[in-house]
């Protein structure tokens, strides 16, 4: 039988990575294509869905030049994408306005009004919170990033758009619609609308939660499994992509779901860290979990609704990129430029400044969009190298702050190395800082392509490469071969720095929350 390919695409906030994957989940060729992010006003962030499609088309055209027979050998297309976007389509599937993407916080006030009231706990009206926790194992965040607040913003500020909206879609789901005409959504995106009942055996849209949010059930798409074949390429989409109309399209998944699979997570309680534009800690568990105080919970993952714990922080790679762009003479540098910028950071000093990467607020373990970044103990003697050092250490310490809360969760597994994926895994000093701050070994493989590999693993059963998605995840795990061990001396130093920073965090949080 001739070799068959999976074409896997991972759509982030600034670019898409598209790879040709073969049996053994090996990437034989890959391309990255960028697209713009619009920031029309304070706390607003939007993208034009057509830009995503154009980038995908450019990528497949380049891959066709590099991989002989790509058109005939591509059997399946799978999409992984950023989540918590809101796209409005009408009955004819026309996009009615730009996508309000994940990082948009314009609806923070609406979100607080939606969840708030008296009597309350941690900003949530108790009866509303009880309903959300019972049905959805979580609740909308206070920062306005979750879809229901964005939908309500459209209902309030753009009522004509809301009235014309036939369906609200997430990023991946619009791309699937464009490719196949199918209107679908996977469990992970559906869960984060906080309109879905995630109780085992009852997974589906909840009329009670939809009424509580003041939204319309008819505007929500069909929920499917990420491994389901939801359609084949339309003639127009096949022509755009240079593929066959027989190419199968799967339900796909979010970056959070598929990065966990691509990082090789299989067993309940195993955790991984993604340090990308934002960062998150995630892991599969055998039950739903919610921690209101520390602002993390499980969501229904893209495959089998398996509970996936997600603890998200707002800035990681975006903070490192901000520092590089601010301090460099090259404000718009390619990915390899960032790696070069952070290659030489000098020798750590006990008097180094501290950096808090709260440039866009924070989520875990403190959910507050009012928090902002800061340098502490920055002095005249500190040069650019010291600032670069502080930024990498600051992101690592911020992640370990969240990790210290998640690891308390019963059944969390701290033994063995923890997989690290995302662009910041390309910075050796950051990886060393993270290992020392966690006091745990860290392993990496091809860190920028965890979402791509997770998407390919989702297709492995369809391709006959593995019996289950989890067998595919085991193959992904075997690709993680680079291990960084913590240094006992540096672990002690990192713990002392973390202890001092903890006092600073507490005071800064109090200060920001008073304003």
GROMACS .gro file of C-alpha atoms in nm:
model
  515
    1UNK     CA    1   0.000   0.000   0.000
    2UNK     CA    2   0.135   0.346  -0.087
    3UNK     CA    3   0.229   0.577   0.197
    4UNK     CA    4  -0.049   0.803   0.328
    5UNK     CA    5  -0.015   1.138   0.501
    6UNK     CA    6  -0.197   1.332   0.769
    7UNK     CA    7  -0.190   1.706   0.716
    8UNK     CA    8  -0.198   1.863   1.062
    9UNK     CA    9  -0.241   2.237   1.120
   10UNK     CA   10  -0.199   2.425   1.448
   11UNK     CA   11  -0.347   2.778   1.447
   12UNK     CA   12  -0.207   3.011   1.713
   13UNK     CA   13  -0.267   3.378   1.776
   14UNK     CA   14  -0.012   3.495   1.519
   15UNK     CA   15   0.064   3.206   1.286
   16UNK     CA   16  -0.027   2.858   1.172
   17UNK     CA   17   0.212   2.565   1.170
   18UNK     CA   18   0.124   2.303   0.910
   19UNK     CA   19   0.303   1.970   0.891
   20UNK     CA   20   0.299   1.655   0.683
   21UNK     CA   21   0.295   1.359   0.922
   22UNK     CA   22   0.354   0.992   0.845
   23UNK     CA   23   0.310   0.666   1.034
   24UNK     CA   24   0.518   0.666   1.351
   25UNK     CA   25   0.393   1.024   1.388
   26UNK     CA   26   0.704   1.161   1.223
   27UNK     CA   27   0.699   1.509   1.070
   28UNK     CA   28   0.850   1.496   0.722
   29UNK     CA   29   0.796   1.862   0.630
   30UNK     CA   30   0.650   2.170   0.793
   31UNK     CA   31   0.570   2.532   0.714
   32UNK     CA   32   0.476   2.831   0.930
   33UNK     CA   33   0.263   3.114   0.793
   34UNK     CA   34   0.180   3.436   0.979
   35UNK     CA   35  -0.139   3.644   0.985
   36UNK     CA   36  -0.225   3.975   1.151
   37UNK     CA   37  -0.381   4.041   1.490
   38UNK     CA   38  -0.590   4.358   1.509
   39UNK     CA   39  -0.603   4.559   1.833
   40UNK     CA   40  -0.880   4.811   1.753
   41UNK     CA   41  -0.910   4.951   2.107
   42UNK     CA   42  -0.797   4.895   2.464
   43UNK     CA   43  -0.855   4.533   2.571
   44UNK     CA   44  -0.982   4.443   2.222
   45UNK     CA   45  -0.823   4.183   1.993
   46UNK     CA   46  -0.968   4.054   1.666
   47UNK     CA   47  -0.872   3.853   1.361
   48UNK     CA   48  -1.021   3.809   1.015
   49UNK     CA   49  -1.105   3.440   0.964
   50UNK     CA   50  -1.020   3.470   0.594
   51UNK     CA   51  -0.661   3.544   0.699
   52UNK     CA   52  -0.641   3.203   0.866
   53UNK     CA   53  -0.768   3.030   0.554
   54UNK     CA   54  -0.529   3.223   0.329
   55UNK     CA   55  -0.239   3.124   0.553
   56UNK     CA   56  -0.344   2.758   0.537
   57UNK     CA   57  -0.361   2.777   0.158
   58UNK     CA   58  -0.013   2.934   0.138
   59UNK     CA   59   0.122   2.663   0.364
   60UNK     CA   60  -0.024   2.372   0.166
   61UNK     CA   61   0.105   2.526  -0.158
   62UNK     CA   62   0.459   2.540  -0.016
   63UNK     CA   63   0.432   2.188   0.121
   64UNK     CA   64   0.316   2.060  -0.219
   65UNK     CA   65   0.641   2.191  -0.364
   66UNK     CA   66   0.847   2.015  -0.098
   67UNK     CA   67   0.662   1.683  -0.066
   68UNK     CA   68   0.613   1.486  -0.390
   69UNK     CA   69   0.261   1.352  -0.432
   70UNK     CA   70   0.116   1.546  -0.139
   71UNK     CA   71  -0.221   1.588  -0.308
   72UNK     CA   72  -0.269   1.216  -0.377
   73UNK     CA   73  -0.112   1.093  -0.052
   74UNK     CA   74  -0.295   1.320   0.195
   75UNK     CA   75  -0.571   1.110   0.347
   76UNK     CA   76  -0.682   1.323   0.643
   77UNK     CA   77  -0.673   1.688   0.748
   78UNK     CA   78  -0.684   1.771   1.122
   79UNK     CA   79  -0.693   2.115   1.280
   80UNK     CA   80  -0.572   2.225   1.622
   81UNK     CA   81  -0.637   2.586   1.715
   82UNK     CA   82  -0.647   2.860   1.974
   83UNK     CA   83  -0.975   2.850   2.164
   84UNK     CA   84  -1.226   3.089   2.322
   85UNK     CA   85  -1.271   3.279   1.998
   86UNK     CA   86  -1.619   3.393   1.894
   87UNK     CA   87  -1.712   3.397   1.525
   88UNK     CA   88  -2.062   3.494   1.410
   89UNK     CA   89  -2.195   3.332   1.094
   90UNK     CA   90  -2.536   3.380   0.930
   91UNK     CA   91  -2.763   3.121   0.770
   92UNK     CA   92  -2.554   3.132   0.451
   93UNK     CA   93  -2.236   3.072   0.657
   94UNK     CA   94  -2.112   3.426   0.591
   95UNK     CA   95  -1.888   3.577   0.862
   96UNK     CA   96  -2.069   3.880   1.008
   97UNK     CA   97  -1.781   4.049   1.193
   98UNK     CA   98  -1.415   3.982   1.277
   99UNK     CA   99  -1.349   3.704   1.528
  100UNK     CA  100  -1.318   3.821   1.887
  101UNK     CA  101  -1.015   3.612   1.984
  102UNK     CA  102  -0.913   3.459   2.314
  103UNK     CA  103  -0.700   3.744   2.450
  104UNK     CA  104  -0.980   4.002   2.404
  105UNK     CA  105  -1.100   4.135   2.741
  106UNK     CA  106  -1.353   4.400   2.637
  107UNK     CA  107  -1.631   4.207   2.810
  108UNK     CA  108  -1.469   4.183   3.156
  109UNK     CA  109  -1.742   4.403   3.306
  110UNK     CA  110  -2.013   4.196   3.140
  111UNK     CA  111  -1.854   3.878   3.273
  112UNK     CA  112  -1.845   4.010   3.628
  113UNK     CA  113  -2.208   4.112   3.601
  114UNK     CA  114  -2.299   3.770   3.462
  115UNK     CA  115  -2.136   3.579   3.747
  116UNK     CA  116  -2.181   3.829   4.030
  117UNK     CA  117  -2.450   3.919   4.283
  118UNK     CA  118  -2.536   3.872   4.648
  119UNK     CA  119  -2.450   3.659   4.836
  120UNK     CA  120  -2.118   3.589   4.670
  121UNK     CA  121  -1.795   3.390   4.705
  122UNK     CA  122  -1.478   3.497   4.521
  123UNK     CA  123  -1.694   3.729   4.307
  124UNK     CA  124  -1.953   3.462   4.214
  125UNK     CA  125  -2.316   3.472   4.323
  126UNK     CA  126  -2.359   3.154   4.521
  127UNK     CA  127  -2.665   3.010   4.346
  128UNK     CA  128  -2.519   3.076   4.000
  129UNK     CA  129  -2.186   2.930   4.102
  130UNK     CA  130  -2.351   2.617   4.241
  131UNK     CA  131  -2.534   2.561   3.912
  132UNK     CA  132  -2.223   2.609   3.699
  133UNK     CA  133  -2.010   2.386   3.921
  134UNK     CA  134  -2.270   2.109   3.926
  135UNK     CA  135  -2.337   2.108   3.552
  136UNK     CA  136  -2.019   2.241   3.389
  137UNK     CA  137  -1.753   2.177   3.656
  138UNK     CA  138  -1.646   2.539   3.635
  139UNK     CA  139  -1.772   2.886   3.557
  140UNK     CA  140  -1.691   3.184   3.334
  141UNK     CA  141  -1.379   3.375   3.435
  142UNK     CA  142  -1.386   3.732   3.560
  143UNK     CA  143  -1.160   3.870   3.287
  144UNK     CA  144  -1.406   3.850   2.997
  145UNK     CA  145  -1.198   3.609   2.790
  146UNK     CA  146  -1.453   3.326   2.796
  147UNK     CA  147  -1.705   3.308   2.509
  148UNK     CA  148  -2.035   3.373   2.692
  149UNK     CA  149  -1.930   3.724   2.794
  150UNK     CA  150  -1.814   3.793   2.438
  151UNK     CA  151  -2.147   3.668   2.301
  152UNK     CA  152  -2.330   3.892   2.547
  153UNK     CA  153  -2.111   4.187   2.444
  154UNK     CA  154  -2.223   4.134   2.084
  155UNK     CA  155  -2.585   4.102   2.198
  156UNK     CA  156  -2.557   4.431   2.387
  157UNK     CA  157  -2.330   4.640   2.162
  158UNK     CA  158  -2.404   4.493   1.818
  159UNK     CA  159  -2.765   4.371   1.840
  160UNK     CA  160  -2.805   4.363   1.462
  161UNK     CA  161  -2.512   4.120   1.438
  162UNK     CA  162  -2.650   3.907   1.718
  163UNK     CA  163  -2.990   3.890   1.549
  164UNK     CA  164  -2.835   3.776   1.220
  165UNK     CA  165  -2.609   3.519   1.384
  166UNK     CA  166  -2.714   3.167   1.302
  167UNK     CA  167  -2.427   3.003   1.489
  168UNK     CA  168  -2.138   3.103   1.715
  169UNK     CA  169  -1.819   2.913   1.627
  170UNK     CA  170  -1.470   2.883   1.770
  171UNK     CA  171  -1.159   2.923   1.552
  172UNK     CA  172  -1.117   2.557   1.460
  173UNK     CA  173  -1.485   2.516   1.394
  174UNK     CA  174  -1.497   2.798   1.139
  175UNK     CA  175  -1.200   2.645   0.956
  176UNK     CA  176  -1.382   2.310   0.944
  177UNK     CA  177  -1.692   2.488   0.815
  178UNK     CA  178  -1.483   2.657   0.544
  179UNK     CA  179  -1.330   2.325   0.446
  180UNK     CA  180  -1.635   2.098   0.457
  181UNK     CA  181  -1.954   2.295   0.517
  182UNK     CA  182  -2.004   2.111   0.848
  183UNK     CA  183  -2.115   2.318   1.149
  184UNK     CA  184  -1.960   2.148   1.453
  185UNK     CA  185  -1.781   2.209   1.782
  186UNK     CA  186  -1.576   1.973   2.001
  187UNK     CA  187  -1.630   1.927   2.373
  188UNK     CA  188  -1.335   2.140   2.481
  189UNK     CA  189  -1.460   2.453   2.303
  190UNK     CA  190  -1.819   2.378   2.404
  191UNK     CA  191  -1.720   2.338   2.770
  192UNK     CA  192  -1.551   2.679   2.777
  193UNK     CA  193  -1.871   2.848   2.663
  194UNK     CA  194  -1.992   2.735   3.009
  195UNK     CA  195  -2.319   2.643   2.843
  196UNK     CA  196  -2.245   2.269   2.832
  197UNK     CA  197  -2.343   1.997   3.076
  198UNK     CA  198  -2.023   1.797   3.126
  199UNK     CA  199  -2.155   1.538   3.370
  200UNK     CA  200  -2.052   1.188   3.256
  201UNK     CA  201  -2.318   1.039   3.033
  202UNK     CA  202  -2.503   1.371   3.003
  203UNK     CA  203  -2.258   1.565   2.786
  204UNK     CA  204  -2.436   1.822   2.572
  205UNK     CA  205  -2.576   2.174   2.568
  206UNK     CA  206  -2.756   2.266   2.891
  207UNK     CA  207  -3.083   2.456   2.858
  208UNK     CA  208  -3.048   2.567   3.221
  209UNK     CA  209  -2.702   2.717   3.171
  210UNK     CA  210  -2.806   2.881   2.845
  211UNK     CA  211  -3.100   3.047   3.020
  212UNK     CA  212  -2.878   3.153   3.311
  213UNK     CA  213  -2.641   3.323   3.066
  214UNK     CA  214  -2.926   3.490   2.874
  215UNK     CA  215  -2.823   3.338   2.539
  216UNK     CA  216  -2.997   3.146   2.261
  217UNK     CA  217  -2.964   2.767   2.226
  218UNK     CA  218  -3.036   2.779   1.853
  219UNK     CA  219  -2.710   2.967   1.795
  220UNK     CA  220  -2.494   2.677   1.922
  221UNK     CA  221  -2.352   2.409   1.687
  222UNK     CA  222  -2.359   2.030   1.708
  223UNK     CA  223  -2.104   1.886   1.953
  224UNK     CA  224  -1.881   1.615   1.803
  225UNK     CA  225  -1.579   1.409   1.908
  226UNK     CA  226  -1.242   1.532   1.786
  227UNK     CA  227  -1.165   1.196   1.630
  228UNK     CA  228  -1.490   1.182   1.432
  229UNK     CA  229  -1.483   1.222   1.055
  230UNK     CA  230  -1.711   1.524   1.017
  231UNK     CA  231  -1.689   1.555   0.639
  232UNK     CA  232  -1.472   1.574   0.329
  233UNK     CA  233  -1.329   1.874   0.150
  234UNK     CA  234  -1.570   2.063  -0.070
  235UNK     CA  235  -1.462   2.111  -0.433
  236UNK     CA  236  -1.385   2.477  -0.365
  237UNK     CA  237  -1.183   2.403  -0.049
  238UNK     CA  238  -0.996   2.121  -0.223
  239UNK     CA  239  -0.901   2.356  -0.506
  240UNK     CA  240  -0.788   2.623  -0.259
  241UNK     CA  241  -0.572   2.378  -0.067
  242UNK     CA  242  -0.446   2.176  -0.361
  243UNK     CA  243  -0.590   1.854  -0.214
  244UNK     CA  244  -0.848   1.595  -0.318
  245UNK     CA  245  -1.219   1.613  -0.238
  246UNK     CA  246  -1.184   1.267  -0.079
  247UNK     CA  247  -0.961   1.412   0.194
  248UNK     CA  248  -1.126   1.341   0.528
  249UNK     CA  249  -1.167   1.613   0.792
  250UNK     CA  250  -1.178   1.525   1.161
  251UNK     CA  251  -1.348   1.717   1.440
  252UNK     CA  252  -1.005   1.829   1.563
  253UNK     CA  253  -0.941   1.999   1.894
  254UNK     CA  254  -0.809   2.297   2.082
  255UNK     CA  255  -0.443   2.372   2.141
  256UNK     CA  256  -0.491   2.275   2.507
  257UNK     CA  257  -0.641   1.933   2.430
  258UNK     CA  258  -0.412   1.838   2.147
  259UNK     CA  259  -0.091   1.971   2.304
  260UNK     CA  260  -0.156   1.738   2.598
  261UNK     CA  261  -0.185   1.443   2.359
  262UNK     CA  262   0.114   1.563   2.157
  263UNK     CA  263   0.318   1.585   2.480
  264UNK     CA  264   0.242   1.218   2.538
  265UNK     CA  265   0.002   1.241   2.831
  266UNK     CA  266  -0.181   0.913   2.875
  267UNK     CA  267  -0.219   0.822   3.243
  268UNK     CA  268  -0.448   1.004   3.484
  269UNK     CA  269  -0.263   1.257   3.698
  270UNK     CA  270   0.034   1.307   3.466
  271UNK     CA  271   0.097   1.677   3.400
  272UNK     CA  272   0.260   1.883   3.127
  273UNK     CA  273   0.350   2.248   3.081
  274UNK     CA  274   0.304   2.458   2.771
  275UNK     CA  275   0.502   2.783   2.763
  276UNK     CA  276   0.380   2.944   2.445
  277UNK     CA  277   0.228   3.292   2.396
  278UNK     CA  278   0.040   3.217   2.717
  279UNK     CA  279   0.119   2.921   2.941
  280UNK     CA  280  -0.080   2.643   3.093
  281UNK     CA  281  -0.043   2.333   3.305
  282UNK     CA  282  -0.265   2.044   3.203
  283UNK     CA  283  -0.326   1.676   3.260
  284UNK     CA  284  -0.599   1.415   3.222
  285UNK     CA  285  -0.790   1.294   3.529
  286UNK     CA  286  -1.054   1.029   3.585
  287UNK     CA  287  -1.306   1.275   3.726
  288UNK     CA  288  -1.415   1.637   3.699
  289UNK     CA  289  -1.220   1.879   3.920
  290UNK     CA  290  -1.278   2.242   4.007
  291UNK     CA  291  -1.079   2.477   4.231
  292UNK     CA  292  -1.254   2.813   4.258
  293UNK     CA  293  -0.992   2.970   4.485
  294UNK     CA  294  -0.699   2.899   4.252
  295UNK     CA  295  -0.907   2.942   3.933
  296UNK     CA  296  -0.847   2.611   3.759
  297UNK     CA  297  -1.070   2.321   3.666
  298UNK     CA  298  -1.105   2.030   3.430
  299UNK     CA  299  -1.276   2.072   3.097
  300UNK     CA  300  -1.416   1.808   2.867
  301UNK     CA  301  -1.132   1.733   2.627
  302UNK     CA  302  -1.171   1.702   2.252
  303UNK     CA  303  -1.172   1.324   2.258
  304UNK     CA  304  -1.414   1.112   2.458
  305UNK     CA  305  -1.495   1.412   2.683
  306UNK     CA  306  -1.208   1.288   2.902
  307UNK     CA  307  -1.160   1.541   3.187
  308UNK     CA  308  -0.855   1.758   3.121
  309UNK     CA  309  -0.730   1.980   3.402
  310UNK     CA  310  -0.624   2.321   3.270
  311UNK     CA  311  -0.451   2.593   3.473
  312UNK     CA  312  -0.386   2.890   3.245
  313UNK     CA  313  -0.162   3.194   3.284
  314UNK     CA  314  -0.193   3.495   3.057
  315UNK     CA  315   0.166   3.572   2.954
  316UNK     CA  316   0.472   3.357   2.898
  317UNK     CA  317   0.620   3.377   2.549
  318UNK     CA  318   0.433   3.703   2.493
  319UNK     CA  319   0.623   3.856   2.788
  320UNK     CA  320   0.955   3.729   2.655
  321UNK     CA  321   0.868   3.859   2.308
  322UNK     CA  322   0.771   4.198   2.454
  323UNK     CA  323   1.108   4.228   2.627
  324UNK     CA  324   1.295   4.125   2.311
  325UNK     CA  325   1.106   4.374   2.095
  326UNK     CA  326   1.152   4.651   2.351
  327UNK     CA  327   1.524   4.597   2.406
  328UNK     CA  328   1.626   4.495   2.055
  329UNK     CA  329   1.708   4.711   1.756
  330UNK     CA  330   1.497   4.466   1.550
  331UNK     CA  331   1.138   4.512   1.671
  332UNK     CA  332   0.990   4.256   1.429
  333UNK     CA  333   1.212   3.951   1.439
  334UNK     CA  334   1.150   3.591   1.323
  335UNK     CA  335   1.125   3.309   1.577
  336UNK     CA  336   1.495   3.229   1.545
  337UNK     CA  337   1.566   3.593   1.629
  338UNK     CA  338   1.410   3.551   1.972
  339UNK     CA  339   1.620   3.242   2.037
  340UNK     CA  340   1.933   3.437   1.945
  341UNK     CA  341   1.827   3.728   2.167
  342UNK     CA  342   1.803   3.501   2.472
  343UNK     CA  343   2.112   3.295   2.394
  344UNK     CA  344   2.347   3.512   2.600
  345UNK     CA  345   2.197   3.613   2.935
  346UNK     CA  346   2.513   3.617   3.143
  347UNK     CA  347   2.558   3.471   3.491
  348UNK     CA  348   2.280   3.489   3.752
  349UNK     CA  349   2.345   3.720   4.045
  350UNK     CA  350   2.184   3.719   4.388
  351UNK     CA  351   2.094   4.084   4.335
  352UNK     CA  352   1.924   4.033   3.999
  353UNK     CA  353   1.591   4.214   3.960
  354UNK     CA  354   1.263   4.025   3.970
  355UNK     CA  355   1.013   4.031   3.685
  356UNK     CA  356   0.639   3.966   3.711
  357UNK     CA  357   0.497   3.879   3.366
  358UNK     CA  358   0.144   4.002   3.429
  359UNK     CA  359   0.141   4.218   3.118
  360UNK     CA  360  -0.220   4.122   3.037
  361UNK     CA  361  -0.353   4.039   3.383
  362UNK     CA  362  -0.345   3.692   3.534
  363UNK     CA  363  -0.565   3.385   3.562
  364UNK     CA  364  -0.403   3.118   3.786
  365UNK     CA  365  -0.375   3.118   4.079
  366UNK     CA  366  -0.520   3.472   4.095
  367UNK     CA  367  -0.792   3.551   3.841
  368UNK     CA  368  -0.772   3.928   3.795
  369UNK     CA  369  -0.737   4.120   3.470
  370UNK     CA  370  -0.630   4.431   3.665
  371UNK     CA  371  -0.288   4.289   3.750
  372UNK     CA  372   0.002   4.425   3.545
  373UNK     CA  373   0.367   4.340   3.502
  374UNK     CA  374   0.651   4.488   3.704
  375UNK     CA  375   1.024   4.482   3.767
  376UNK     CA  376   1.128   4.476   4.133
  377UNK     CA  377   1.473   4.575   4.264
  378UNK     CA  378   1.575   4.712   3.923
  379UNK     CA  379   1.880   4.935   3.973
  380UNK     CA  380   2.127   5.150   3.783
  381UNK     CA  381   2.383   4.871   3.773
  382UNK     CA  382   2.150   4.634   3.590
  383UNK     CA  383   2.213   4.611   3.217
  384UNK     CA  384   2.022   4.458   2.926
  385UNK     CA  385   2.162   4.113   3.005
  386UNK     CA  386   2.033   4.129   3.363
  387UNK     CA  387   1.688   4.229   3.237
  388UNK     CA  388   1.683   3.938   2.991
  389UNK     CA  389   1.780   3.705   3.275
  390UNK     CA  390   1.504   3.845   3.493
  391UNK     CA  391   1.242   3.796   3.222
  392UNK     CA  392   1.325   3.429   3.167
  393UNK     CA  393   1.343   3.363   3.540
  394UNK     CA  394   1.023   3.560   3.600
  395UNK     CA  395   0.820   3.352   3.357
  396UNK     CA  396   0.960   3.030   3.509
  397UNK     CA  397   0.881   3.142   3.865
  398UNK     CA  398   0.532   3.249   3.761
  399UNK     CA  399   0.464   2.906   3.610
  400UNK     CA  400   0.601   2.729   3.918
  401UNK     CA  401   0.372   2.950   4.133
  402UNK     CA  402   0.071   2.804   3.949
  403UNK     CA  403   0.224   2.455   3.946
  404UNK     CA  404   0.264   2.464   4.326
  405UNK     CA  405  -0.115   2.493   4.353
  406UNK     CA  406  -0.201   2.233   4.088
  407UNK     CA  407   0.034   1.969   4.228
  408UNK     CA  408  -0.164   1.974   4.553
  409UNK     CA  409  -0.454   1.824   4.361
  410UNK     CA  410  -0.520   1.471   4.474
  411UNK     CA  411  -0.396   1.211   4.220
  412UNK     CA  412  -0.149   1.454   4.059
  413UNK     CA  413   0.169   1.268   3.972
  414UNK     CA  414   0.494   1.443   4.057
  415UNK     CA  415   0.723   1.149   3.986
  416UNK     CA  416   0.922   1.141   3.664
  417UNK     CA  417   1.006   1.423   3.424
  418UNK     CA  418   0.741   1.673   3.318
  419UNK     CA  419   0.697   1.738   2.944
  420UNK     CA  420   0.751   2.098   2.833
  421UNK     CA  421   0.619   2.224   2.499
  422UNK     CA  422   0.580   2.565   2.338
  423UNK     CA  423   0.819   2.820   2.195
  424UNK     CA  424   0.990   2.905   2.523
  425UNK     CA  425   1.119   2.548   2.542
  426UNK     CA  426   1.363   2.664   2.272
  427UNK     CA  427   1.543   2.884   2.529
  428UNK     CA  428   1.788   2.666   2.729
  429UNK     CA  429   1.818   2.917   3.015
  430UNK     CA  430   1.440   2.922   3.058
  431UNK     CA  431   1.421   2.541   3.062
  432UNK     CA  432   1.695   2.528   3.327
  433UNK     CA  433   1.515   2.793   3.533
  434UNK     CA  434   1.192   2.597   3.512
  435UNK     CA  435   1.354   2.269   3.616
  436UNK     CA  436   1.516   2.440   3.913
  437UNK     CA  437   1.205   2.631   4.019
  438UNK     CA  438   0.996   2.312   4.001
  439UNK     CA  439   1.275   2.095   4.146
  440UNK     CA  440   1.175   1.844   3.882
  441UNK     CA  441   1.334   1.717   3.563
  442UNK     CA  442   1.190   1.857   3.239
  443UNK     CA  443   1.179   1.683   2.901
  444UNK     CA  444   1.132   1.830   2.555
  445UNK     CA  445   1.119   1.702   2.200
  446UNK     CA  446   0.996   1.915   1.912
  447UNK     CA  447   0.832   2.173   2.141
  448UNK     CA  448   0.679   2.400   1.878
  449UNK     CA  449   0.487   2.110   1.723
  450UNK     CA  450   0.307   1.950   2.017
  451UNK     CA  451  -0.031   2.065   1.883
  452UNK     CA  452   0.052   1.935   1.536
  453UNK     CA  453   0.158   1.596   1.675
  454UNK     CA  454  -0.151   1.581   1.897
  455UNK     CA  455  -0.367   1.646   1.591
  456UNK     CA  456  -0.188   1.368   1.405
  457UNK     CA  457  -0.232   1.133   1.702
  458UNK     CA  458  -0.605   1.210   1.690
  459UNK     CA  459  -0.601   1.080   1.334
  460UNK     CA  460  -0.386   0.775   1.411
  461UNK     CA  461  -0.683   0.534   1.456
  462UNK     CA  462  -0.843   0.660   1.132
  463UNK     CA  463  -0.513   0.605   0.951
  464UNK     CA  464  -0.457   0.262   1.104
  465UNK     CA  465  -0.136   0.381   1.271
  466UNK     CA  466  -0.258   0.311   1.626
  467UNK     CA  467  -0.554   0.136   1.782
  468UNK     CA  468  -0.656   0.436   1.994
  469UNK     CA  469  -0.569   0.804   2.031
  470UNK     CA  470  -0.391   0.715   2.355
  471UNK     CA  471  -0.168   0.467   2.174
  472UNK     CA  472  -0.087   0.755   1.943
  473UNK     CA  473  -0.004   0.971   2.247
  474UNK     CA  474   0.242   0.703   2.362
  475UNK     CA  475   0.419   0.733   2.029
  476UNK     CA  476   0.439   1.110   2.080
  477UNK     CA  477   0.588   1.054   2.426
  478UNK     CA  478   0.866   0.847   2.274
  479UNK     CA  479   0.978   1.155   2.078
  480UNK     CA  480   1.058   1.345   2.402
  481UNK     CA  481   1.429   1.273   2.439
  482UNK     CA  482   1.588   1.593   2.574
  483UNK     CA  483   1.598   1.594   2.954
  484UNK     CA  484   1.711   1.877   3.181
  485UNK     CA  485   1.773   1.789   3.545
  486UNK     CA  486   1.745   2.038   3.832
  487UNK     CA  487   2.068   2.141   4.002
  488UNK     CA  488   2.053   2.100   4.384
  489UNK     CA  489   2.242   2.425   4.439
  490UNK     CA  490   2.027   2.620   4.194
  491UNK     CA  491   1.708   2.463   4.332
  492UNK     CA  492   1.796   2.613   4.671
  493UNK     CA  493   1.870   2.952   4.515
  494UNK     CA  494   1.546   2.942   4.316
  495UNK     CA  495   1.345   2.856   4.627
  496UNK     CA  496   1.493   3.157   4.808
  497UNK     CA  497   1.409   3.383   4.513
  498UNK     CA  498   1.055   3.241   4.499
  499UNK     CA  499   1.008   3.303   4.870
  500UNK     CA  500   1.109   3.669   4.836
  501UNK     CA  501   0.896   3.711   4.525
  502UNK     CA  502   0.594   3.566   4.705
  503UNK     CA  503   0.594   3.861   4.945
  504UNK     CA  504   0.621   4.105   4.655
  505UNK     CA  505   0.336   3.935   4.468
  506UNK     CA  506   0.107   3.963   4.768
  507UNK     CA  507   0.171   4.337   4.807
  508UNK     CA  508   0.135   4.406   4.433
  509UNK     CA  509  -0.191   4.212   4.410
  510UNK     CA  510  -0.331   4.415   4.700
  511UNK     CA  511  -0.217   4.738   4.534
  512UNK     CA  512  -0.372   4.659   4.195
  513UNK     CA  513  -0.696   4.537   4.347
  514UNK     CA  514  -0.740   4.866   4.537
  515UNK     CA  515  -0.730   5.064   4.212
   0.00000   0.00000   0.00000
